[in-house]
Coordinates of C-alpha atoms in Angstrom, one line a residue:
M1432 CA 0.1 0.0 0.0
G1433 CA 2.7 2.4 0.7
S1434 CA 4.4 1.9 -2.6
S1435 CA 1.1 2.8 -4.5
I1436 CA 0.7 6.1 -2.4
G1437 CA 4.5 6.8 -3.3
R1438 CA 3.6 6.4 -7.1
V1439 CA 0.6 8.4 -7.0
L1440 CA 2.5 11.2 -5.1
F1441 CA 5.4 11.0 -7.6
M1442 CA 2.8 11.3 -10.7
V1443 CA 1.0 14.3 -8.9
I1444 CA 4.3 16.1 -8.3
G1445 CA 5.7 15.0 -11.7
G1446 CA 2.6 16.2 -13.4
F1447 CA 2.7 19.5 -11.5
A1448 CA 6.3 20.1 -12.6
V1449 CA 5.4 19.5 -16.2
V1450 CA 2.3 22.0 -16.0
A1451 CA 4.6 24.5 -14.2
I1452 CA 7.4 24.2 -16.7
S1453 CA 4.8 24.4 -19.7
F1454 CA 3.3 27.5 -18.3
F1455 CA 6.6 29.2 -17.7
A1456 CA 7.7 28.5 -21.3
T1457 CA 4.3 29.8 -22.6
M1458 CA 4.8 32.9 -20.8
Q1459 CA 8.2 33.6 -22.2
I1460 CA 7.1 33.0 -25.5
L1461 CA 4.1 35.3 -25.2
D1462 CA 6.3 38.0 -23.5
Y1463 CA 8.6 37.7 -26.7
W1464 CA 5.7 37.8 -29.3
L1465 CA 3.8 40.7 -27.3
T1466 CA 6.9 42.9 -26.8
P1467 CA 7.1 45.2 -29.6
Q1468 CA 10.5 44.7 -31.4
D1469 CA 12.3 47.5 -32.8
P1470 CA 13.3 46.9 -36.4
N1471 CA 15.8 49.8 -36.2
A1472 CA 17.5 48.4 -33.0
N1473 CA 21.0 48.3 -34.8
V1474 CA 20.6 52.1 -36.1
I1475 CA 23.3 54.4 -34.5
H1476 CA 22.1 57.7 -33.4
V1477 CA 24.8 60.1 -32.3
V1478 CA 24.2 62.0 -29.0
D1479 CA 27.4 63.9 -29.0
A1480 CA 31.2 63.9 -29.4
S1481 CA 34.1 65.7 -27.8
Y1482 CA 37.6 66.1 -28.7
G1483 CA 39.9 67.3 -25.9
L1484 CA 38.1 67.7 -22.8
A1485 CA 41.1 66.6 -20.9
C1486 CA 42.4 69.8 -22.0
K1487 CA 39.6 72.3 -21.0
D1488 CA 41.6 74.2 -18.4
F1489 CA 45.0 74.0 -20.5
V1490 CA 46.7 77.3 -21.3
S1491 CA 48.6 77.2 -24.3
P1492 CA 52.2 78.4 -24.2
S1493 CA 51.8 79.9 -27.8
G1494 CA 49.0 82.0 -26.7
R1495 CA 46.5 80.4 -28.8
P1496 CA 43.1 80.3 -27.3
N1497 CA 41.7 77.3 -25.8
L1498 CA 38.5 76.2 -27.8
V1499 CA 37.6 73.0 -26.0
K1500 CA 33.9 72.6 -25.2
L1501 CA 31.4 69.6 -24.6
G1502 CA 30.2 68.4 -28.1
N1503 CA 32.9 70.2 -30.3
V1504 CA 33.0 67.4 -32.6
T1505 CA 29.3 66.2 -32.7
A1506 CA 28.8 67.5 -36.1
A1507 CA 31.7 65.6 -37.6
L1508 CA 30.7 62.2 -35.8
T1509 CA 27.0 62.6 -36.9
S1510 CA 28.1 63.2 -40.5
A1511 CA 30.1 60.0 -40.3
C1512 CA 28.2 57.7 -38.2
D1513 CA 24.5 58.8 -37.5
N1514 CA 22.0 56.3 -38.9
A1515 CA 24.7 53.6 -39.7
K1516 CA 23.5 50.1 -39.0
T1517 CA 25.3 48.0 -36.6
T1518 CA 28.8 49.4 -36.5
C1519 CA 30.6 52.7 -37.4
L1520 CA 34.5 53.2 -37.2
F1521 CA 35.1 56.9 -36.8
A1522 CA 38.9 58.2 -37.4
V1523 CA 39.9 60.9 -35.0
D1524 CA 41.8 63.2 -37.4
A1525 CA 42.9 66.7 -35.9
V1526 CA 43.4 68.1 -39.6
Q1527 CA 39.7 67.3 -40.0
I1528 CA 38.0 68.0 -36.9
G1529 CA 40.4 70.9 -35.7
D1530 CA 42.8 71.4 -32.7
P1531 CA 40.9 72.8 -29.9
A1532 CA 44.0 73.1 -27.5
N1533 CA 47.2 73.3 -29.2
G1534 CA 50.1 71.9 -27.3
C1535 CA 47.9 69.6 -25.3
S1536 CA 47.3 65.9 -25.6
K1537 CA 43.6 65.4 -26.3
D1538 CA 41.1 62.7 -25.5
F1539 CA 38.1 61.7 -27.4
V1540 CA 34.7 60.7 -26.3
A1541 CA 31.7 59.6 -28.3
N1542 CA 28.2 59.0 -27.0
W1543 CA 25.3 57.5 -29.0
R1544 CA 21.9 55.4 -28.7
C1545 CA 20.8 52.5 -30.6
G1546 CA 17.5 52.5 -32.4
G1547 CA 14.7 53.4 -29.9
D1548 CA 16.6 52.5 -26.9
Q1549 CA 17.2 55.6 -24.6
R1550 CA 20.4 54.0 -22.9
V1551 CA 23.5 56.1 -24.0
H1552 CA 26.6 54.0 -25.0
Q1553 CA 30.0 55.4 -24.8
F1554 CA 33.4 55.1 -26.3
Y1555 CA 36.5 56.7 -24.9
L1556 CA 40.0 57.1 -26.4
T1557 CA 42.6 58.2 -23.9
P1558 CA 45.1 61.2 -24.9
E1559 CA 46.6 61.4 -27.6
A1560 CA 43.5 60.3 -29.6
N1561 CA 44.4 61.9 -32.8
G1562 CA 45.3 59.2 -35.2
R1563 CA 43.3 56.6 -33.5
S1564 CA 39.7 55.3 -34.1
A1565 CA 36.4 54.9 -32.2
L1566 CA 34.1 52.0 -32.8
L1567 CA 30.5 52.8 -32.3
S1568 CA 28.3 49.7 -32.3
C1569 CA 24.7 48.4 -31.9
P1570 CA 23.6 44.9 -31.5
A1571 CA 22.1 43.3 -34.5
P1572 CA 18.3 42.7 -33.9

């Protein structure tokens, strides 16, 4: 008699486990299907870019003005990378983007979003960033 109760109990517990696992899997599938998917999730949207923020308080021995400011190369990065899909490689070239603080080793920072996601991604190059490249990327959908 004890073994038949054990079998019944095993079948009830086993059946409950199957139902629970099936319910969990169904909820995961429904969550995926019902959550709107962003078809542009891999599209890069430039927020801003700055070259030389590490030099913002630098005084040039040559007497040239310090032109460092937040977002000083946003237009250049936007032109190169905005609306690119998945990845964009941006070459930091002081000849092209200008030298905001002559005589100081400059860093580079790029901020962007992916698709409709409001989270901001960042890529940072330590001084001297001139001649190096920044890789912006978004995950493939």
